[in-house]
PDB file of C-alpha atoms and ligand atoms in Angstrom:
ATOM      1  CA  MET A1055       0.000   0.000   0.000  1.00 45.00           C
ATOM      2  CA  LYS A1056       1.326   3.451  -0.940  1.00 50.00           C
ATOM      3  CA  PRO A1057       1.667   5.792   2.100  1.00 49.00           C
ATOM      4  CA  SER A1058      -1.131   8.417   2.158  1.00 53.00           C
ATOM      5  CA  ARG A1059      -0.169  12.113   1.957  1.00 57.00           C
ATOM      6  CA  LYS A1060      -3.355  13.451   3.537  1.00 69.00           C
ATOM      7  CA  LEU A1061      -2.511  15.647   6.539  1.00 72.00           C
ATOM      8  CA  PRO A1062      -4.860  16.148   9.483  1.00 80.00           C
ATOM      9  CA  ALA A1063      -5.937  19.769  10.134  1.00 93.00           C
ATOM     10  CA  ILE A1064      -4.706  20.755  13.603  1.00 97.00           C
ATOM     11  CA  ARG A1065      -6.901  23.188  15.525  1.00 97.00           C
ATOM     12  CA  VAL A1066      -5.264  23.216  18.965  1.00 98.00           C
ATOM     13  CA  ALA A1067      -2.397  25.528  19.925  1.00 98.00           C
ATOM     14  CA  ASN A1068       1.234  24.400  20.219  1.00 98.00           C
ATOM     15  CA  SER A1069       0.782  21.519  17.837  1.00 98.00           C
ATOM     16  CA  GLY A1070       1.121  20.778  14.135  1.00 97.00           C
ATOM     17  CA  VAL A1071       1.932  18.064  11.663  1.00 97.00           C
ATOM     18  CA  VAL A1072       5.420  16.725  10.954  1.00 97.00           C
ATOM     19  CA  ARG A1073       5.677  14.651   7.828  1.00 97.00           C
ATOM     20  CA  LEU A1074       8.635  12.313   7.461  1.00 98.00           C
ATOM     21  CA  LYS A1075      10.358  11.746   4.178  1.00 97.00           C
ATOM     22  CA  SER A1076       9.210   8.373   2.927  1.00 96.00           C
ATOM     23  CA  VAL A1077      10.813   6.103   0.382  1.00 97.00           C
ATOM     24  CA  PRO A1078       8.313   3.426  -0.655  1.00 94.00           C
ATOM     25  CA  ASP A1079      10.272   0.373  -1.662  1.00 93.00           C
ATOM     26  CA  LEU A1080       7.665  -2.381  -1.803  1.00 93.00           C
ATOM     27  CA  PRO A1081       7.723  -5.357  -1.899  1.00 95.00           C
ATOM     28  CA  ASP A1082      10.922  -4.859   0.110  1.00 96.00           C
ATOM     29  CA  GLY A1083       9.500  -2.482   2.711  1.00 96.00           C
ATOM     30  CA  ASN A1084       9.063   1.261   3.191  1.00 96.00           C
ATOM     31  CA  LEU A1085      11.732   3.617   4.551  1.00 97.00           C
ATOM     32  CA  PHE A1086      10.867   6.670   6.695  1.00 98.00           C
ATOM     33  CA  ILE A1087      13.401   9.371   7.499  1.00 98.00           C
ATOM     34  CA  ALA A1088      13.496  12.060  10.216  1.00 98.00           C
ATOM     35  CA  GLU A1089      16.354  14.521   9.865  1.00 98.00           C
ATOM     36  CA  VAL A1090      16.876  17.458  12.187  1.00 98.00           C
ATOM     37  CA  LYS A1091      16.136  20.806  10.527  1.00 95.00           C
ATOM     38  CA  ARG A1092      14.474  18.995   7.629  1.00 96.00           C
ATOM     39  CA  GLU A1093      11.504  17.032   8.895  1.00 96.00           C
ATOM     40  CA  VAL A1094      12.116  17.600  12.638  1.00 97.00           C
ATOM     41  CA  PRO A1095      12.134  21.253  13.795  1.00 95.00           C
ATOM     42  CA  PHE A1096      14.399  20.771  16.864  1.00 97.00           C
ATOM     43  CA  PRO A1097      17.634  18.961  17.767  1.00 98.00           C
ATOM     44  CA  ILE A1098      16.699  15.520  19.115  1.00 98.00           C
ATOM     45  CA  LYS A1099      18.090  14.664  22.560  1.00 98.00           C
ATOM     46  CA  ARG A1100      15.921  11.642  23.322  1.00 98.00           C
ATOM     47  CA  VAL A1101      14.046   8.925  21.452  1.00 98.00           C
ATOM     48  CA  TYR A1102      11.632   6.508  23.086  1.00 98.00           C
ATOM     49  CA  PHE A1103       9.033   4.057  21.906  1.00 98.00           C
ATOM     50  CA  ILE A1104       6.060   2.314  23.480  1.00 98.00           C
ATOM     51  CA  ASN A1105       4.906  -1.197  22.491  1.00 98.00           C
ATOM     52  CA  SER A1106       2.863  -4.068  23.986  1.00 97.00           C
ATOM     53  CA  LEU A1107      -0.301  -1.985  23.892  1.00 97.00           C
ATOM     54  CA  ALA A1108      -2.640  -4.940  23.376  1.00 93.00           C
ATOM     55  CA  ASN A1109      -4.692  -4.079  26.501  1.00 93.00           C
ATOM     56  CA  PRO A1110      -7.847  -2.511  24.990  1.00 83.00           C
ATOM     57  CA  ARG A1111      -8.295  -0.358  28.113  1.00 92.00           C
ATOM     58  CA  ALA A1112      -4.748   1.023  28.128  1.00 97.00           C
ATOM     59  CA  VAL A1113      -4.514   4.806  28.472  1.00 98.00           C
ATOM     60  CA  ARG A1114      -1.221   6.726  28.486  1.00 98.00           C
ATOM     61  CA  GLY A1115      -0.166  10.332  28.702  1.00 98.00           C
ATOM     62  CA  ARG A1116      -2.728  12.369  30.679  1.00 98.00           C
ATOM     63  CA  HIS A1117      -0.244  15.170  31.178  1.00 98.00           C
ATOM     64  CA  ALA A1118       1.247  18.274  29.583  1.00 98.00           C
ATOM     65  CA  HIS A1119       4.802  19.557  29.549  1.00 98.00           C
ATOM     66  CA  ARG A1120       5.971  22.978  30.666  1.00 98.00           C
ATOM     67  CA  LYS A1121       8.654  23.494  28.010  1.00 98.00           C
ATOM     68  CA  LEU A1122       9.312  20.222  26.217  1.00 98.00           C
ATOM     69  CA  GLU A1123       8.937  19.903  22.447  1.00 98.00           C
ATOM     70  CA  GLN A1124       8.162  16.431  21.095  1.00 98.00           C
ATOM     71  CA  VAL A1125       6.796  14.774  17.979  1.00 98.00           C
ATOM     72  CA  ILE A1126       4.737  11.608  18.310  1.00 98.00           C
ATOM     73  CA  PHE A1127       4.332   8.957  15.590  1.00 98.00           C
ATOM     74  CA  CYS A1128       2.383   5.754  15.238  1.00 98.00           C
ATOM     75  CA  VAL A1129       4.909   3.574  13.420  1.00 98.00           C
ATOM     76  CA  SER A1130       2.714   0.458  13.542  1.00 98.00           C
ATOM     77  CA  GLY A1131      -1.033  -0.048  13.996  1.00 98.00           C
ATOM     78  CA  SER A1132      -3.140   2.851  15.230  1.00 97.00           C
ATOM     79  CA  PHE A1133      -4.180   4.830  18.303  1.00 98.00           C
ATOM     80  CA  VAL A1134      -6.229   7.880  19.211  1.00 97.00           C
ATOM     81  CA  LEU A1135      -4.434  11.020  20.341  1.00 98.00           C
ATOM     82  CA  HIS A1136      -6.524  13.436  22.420  1.00 98.00           C
ATOM     83  CA  LEU A1137      -5.175  17.004  22.511  1.00 98.00           C
ATOM     84  CA  ASP A1138      -6.342  19.820  24.767  1.00 98.00           C
ATOM     85  CA  ASP A1139      -4.746  23.279  24.813  1.00 98.00           C
ATOM     86  CA  GLY A1140      -7.026  24.500  27.603  1.00 97.00           C
ATOM     87  CA  ARG A1141      -9.407  26.179  25.173  1.00 96.00           C
ATOM     88  CA  LYS A1142      -9.837  23.737  22.322  1.00 97.00           C
ATOM     89  CA  LYS A1143      -9.847  19.957  22.254  1.00 97.00           C
ATOM     90  CA  GLN A1144      -9.099  17.708  19.313  1.00 97.00           C
ATOM     91  CA  ARG A1145      -9.101  13.970  18.737  1.00 97.00           C
ATOM     92  CA  LEU A1146      -6.890  12.451  16.046  1.00 97.00           C
ATOM     93  CA  ARG A1147      -6.490   8.845  14.966  1.00 97.00           C
ATOM     94  CA  LEU A1148      -2.855   8.222  14.097  1.00 97.00           C
ATOM     95  CA  HIS A1149      -2.207   5.328  11.763  1.00 97.00           C
ATOM     96  CA  GLU A1150       0.340   6.509   9.199  1.00 97.00           C
ATOM     97  CA  PRO A1151       4.026   6.076  10.091  1.00 97.00           C
ATOM     98  CA  ALA A1152       5.061   9.154   8.108  1.00 97.00           C
ATOM     99  CA  ILE A1153       2.655  11.506   9.913  1.00 97.00           C
ATOM    100  CA  GLY A1154       3.761  12.836  13.298  1.00 98.00           C
ATOM    101  CA  ILE A1155       2.037  15.309  15.571  1.00 98.00           C
ATOM    102  CA  ARG A1156       3.928  18.032  17.396  1.00 98.00           C
ATOM    103  CA  LEU A1157       3.360  17.971  21.150  1.00 98.00           C
ATOM    104  CA  GLY A1158       4.512  21.428  22.147  1.00 98.00           C
ATOM    105  CA  PRO A1159       4.467  22.964  25.642  1.00 98.00           C
ATOM    106  CA  ARG A1160       1.211  23.369  27.599  1.00 98.00           C
ATOM    107  CA  LEU A1161      -0.680  20.833  25.511  1.00 98.00           C
ATOM    108  CA  TRP A1162      -2.525  18.190  27.522  1.00 98.00           C
ATOM    109  CA  HIS A1163      -2.234  14.880  25.679  1.00 98.00           C
ATOM    110  CA  THR A1164      -3.710  11.442  26.175  1.00 98.00           C
ATOM    111  CA  MET A1165      -3.303   8.308  24.089  1.00 98.00           C
ATOM    112  CA  SER A1166      -5.962   5.568  23.942  1.00 98.00           C
ATOM    113  CA  ASP A1167      -7.702   3.015  21.698  1.00 97.00           C
ATOM    114  CA  PHE A1168      -4.489   1.265  20.711  1.00 98.00           C
ATOM    115  CA  SER A1169      -4.605  -1.471  18.116  1.00 97.00           C
ATOM    116  CA  TYR A1170      -2.980  -4.746  19.281  1.00 96.00           C
ATOM    117  CA  ASP A1171       0.029  -4.076  17.038  1.00 97.00           C
ATOM    118  CA  CYS A1172       0.459  -0.381  17.918  1.00 98.00           C
ATOM    119  CA  VAL A1173       3.967   0.990  18.356  1.00 98.00           C
ATOM    120  CA  ILE A1174       4.408   4.655  19.301  1.00 98.00           C
ATOM    121  CA  LEU A1175       7.642   6.485  18.584  1.00 98.00           C
ATOM    122  CA  VAL A1176       8.481   9.845  20.173  1.00 98.00           C
ATOM    123  CA  LEU A1177      11.292  12.251  19.293  1.00 98.00           C
ATOM    124  CA  ALA A1178      12.006  14.700  22.116  1.00 98.00           C
ATOM    125  CA  ALA A1179      14.048  17.896  22.270  1.00 98.00           C
ATOM    126  CA  GLU A1180      15.235  17.301  25.858  1.00 98.00           C
ATOM    127  CA  ARG A1181      16.272  14.484  28.137  1.00 98.00           C
ATOM    128  CA  TYR A1182      13.744  13.150  30.645  1.00 98.00           C
ATOM    129  CA  ASP A1183      12.894  15.608  33.420  1.00 98.00           C
ATOM    130  CA  GLU A1184       9.954  14.877  35.710  1.00 98.00           C
ATOM    131  CA  LYS A1185       9.882  18.559  36.782  1.00 98.00           C
ATOM    132  CA  ASP A1186       8.782  19.476  33.262  1.00 98.00           C
ATOM    133  CA  TYR A1187       5.562  17.436  33.605  1.00 98.00           C
ATOM    134  CA  ILE A1188       2.179  18.857  34.579  1.00 98.00           C
ATOM    135  CA  ARG A1189       0.271  15.775  35.695  1.00 98.00           C
ATOM    136  CA  ASP A1190      -2.586  17.548  37.463  1.00 98.00           C
ATOM    137  CA  TYR A1191      -5.355  18.712  35.106  1.00 98.00           C
ATOM    138  CA  ALA A1192      -6.545  21.507  37.431  1.00 98.00           C
ATOM    139  CA  GLU A1193      -3.000  22.875  37.570  1.00 98.00           C
ATOM    140  CA  PHE A1194      -2.779  22.693  33.766  1.00 98.00           C
ATOM    141  CA  ARG A1195      -6.037  24.657  33.408  1.00 97.00           C
ATOM    142  CA  ARG A1196      -4.776  27.342  35.812  1.00 96.00           C
ATOM    143  CA  LEU A1197      -1.514  27.636  33.889  1.00 96.00           C
ATOM    144  CA  VAL A1198      -3.044  27.976  30.414  1.00 95.00           C
ATOM    145  CA  ARG A1199      -5.824  30.337  31.528  1.00 88.00           C
ATOM    146  CA  ARG A1200      -3.399  32.853  33.063  1.00 79.00           C
TER     147      ARG A1200
HETATM  148  C1  T46 B1209       4.820  12.018  26.631  1.00 89.17           C
HETATM  149  C2  T46 B1209       4.080  10.884  26.043  1.00 89.17           C
HETATM  150  C3  T46 B1209       3.798  11.060  24.601  1.00 89.17           C
HETATM  151  C4  T46 B1209      11.615   7.809  32.055  1.00 89.17           C
HETATM  152  O1  T46 B1209      12.272   7.468  33.059  1.00 89.17           O
HETATM  153  N1  T46 B1209      12.232   8.352  30.978  1.00 89.17           N
HETATM  154  C5  T46 B1209      11.572   8.733  29.863  1.00 89.17           C
HETATM  155  O2  T46 B1209      12.195   9.215  28.895  1.00 89.17           O
HETATM  156  C6  T46 B1209      10.153   8.570  29.835  1.00 89.17           C
HETATM  157  C7  T46 B1209       9.352   8.973  28.612  1.00 89.17           C
HETATM  158  C8  T46 B1209       9.524   8.024  30.933  1.00 89.17           C
HETATM  159  N2  T46 B1209      10.243   7.656  32.006  1.00 89.17           N
HETATM  160  C9  T46 B1209       9.559   7.047  33.173  1.00 89.17           C
HETATM  161  C10 T46 B1209       8.752   8.060  33.973  1.00 89.17           C
HETATM  162  C11 T46 B1209       7.601   7.241  34.513  1.00 89.17           C
HETATM  163  O3  T46 B1209       7.958   6.667  35.741  1.00 89.17           O
HETATM  164  O4  T46 B1209       8.640   6.071  32.717  1.00 89.17           O
HETATM  165  C12 T46 B1209       7.452   6.116  33.495  1.00 89.17           C
HETATM  166  C13 T46 B1209       6.264   6.315  32.570  1.00 89.17           C
HETATM  167  O5  T46 B1209       6.341   7.616  32.006  1.00 89.17           O
HETATM  168  P1  T46 B1209       5.027   8.397  31.585  1.00 89.17           P
HETATM  169  O6  T46 B1209       3.959   8.151  32.564  1.00 89.17           O
HETATM  170  O7  T46 B1209       5.375   9.832  31.376  1.00 89.17           O
HETATM  171  O8  T46 B1209       4.684   7.688  30.187  1.00 89.17           O
HETATM  172  P2  T46 B1209       3.559   8.061  29.150  1.00 89.17           P
HETATM  173  O9  T46 B1209       3.544   7.002  28.122  1.00 89.17           O
HETATM  174  O10 T46 B1209       2.279   8.388  29.816  1.00 89.17           O
HETATM  175  O11 T46 B1209       4.077   9.412  28.453  1.00 89.17           O
HETATM  176  C14 T46 B1209       5.146   9.375  27.555  1.00 89.17           C
HETATM  177  C15 T46 B1209       6.188  10.427  27.925  1.00 89.17           C
HETATM  178  O12 T46 B1209       6.614  10.233  29.249  1.00 89.17           O
HETATM  179  C16 T46 B1209       5.655  11.804  27.814  1.00 89.17           C
HETATM  180  O13 T46 B1209       6.713  12.753  27.914  1.00 89.17           O
HETATM  181  O14 T46 B1209       4.646  13.159  26.233  1.00 89.17           O
HETATM  182  O15 T46 B1209       4.685   9.610  26.238  1.00 89.17           O
END
């Protein structure tokens, strides 16, 4: 199957679409490329991925970051990404490996409805820092409404 080029329209603040360069090479696979300053708008200091999401009730995220910039991809399967900038909310189903969504600062994000084969890949601009997390929704609302 040829990768789709349709981009979701993003309505929440501090987000956007990042499209990877893709080199379709079937029947020998597809290649996806993320280069800093080309596809990825920040220097990458951390990469992590999440797998084994077969639990149909699994929910991840449920937080925002104070300063961190990230881009999230669904490199296998699908999941639903819920975004909330404190004013607007948006729900996106990610299922195309080449299409990433920017998770900028002060954007509450939750991931759910994972397919059994879902693998999430995240590129982050900083190393892990728990102090950068806002895990309390009431605190997040106070911060964005200031
Ligand atoms: C995010 C979404 C998209 C680390 O020690 N180092 C790391 O780099 C990460 C990402 C996590 N952890 C520890 C911290 C927690 O004790 O792993 C545990 C689970 O982390 P968290 O609850 O933040 O995982 P998710 O899947 O809810 O969120 C992750 C990222 O943490 C987060 O930054 O934006 O994916």
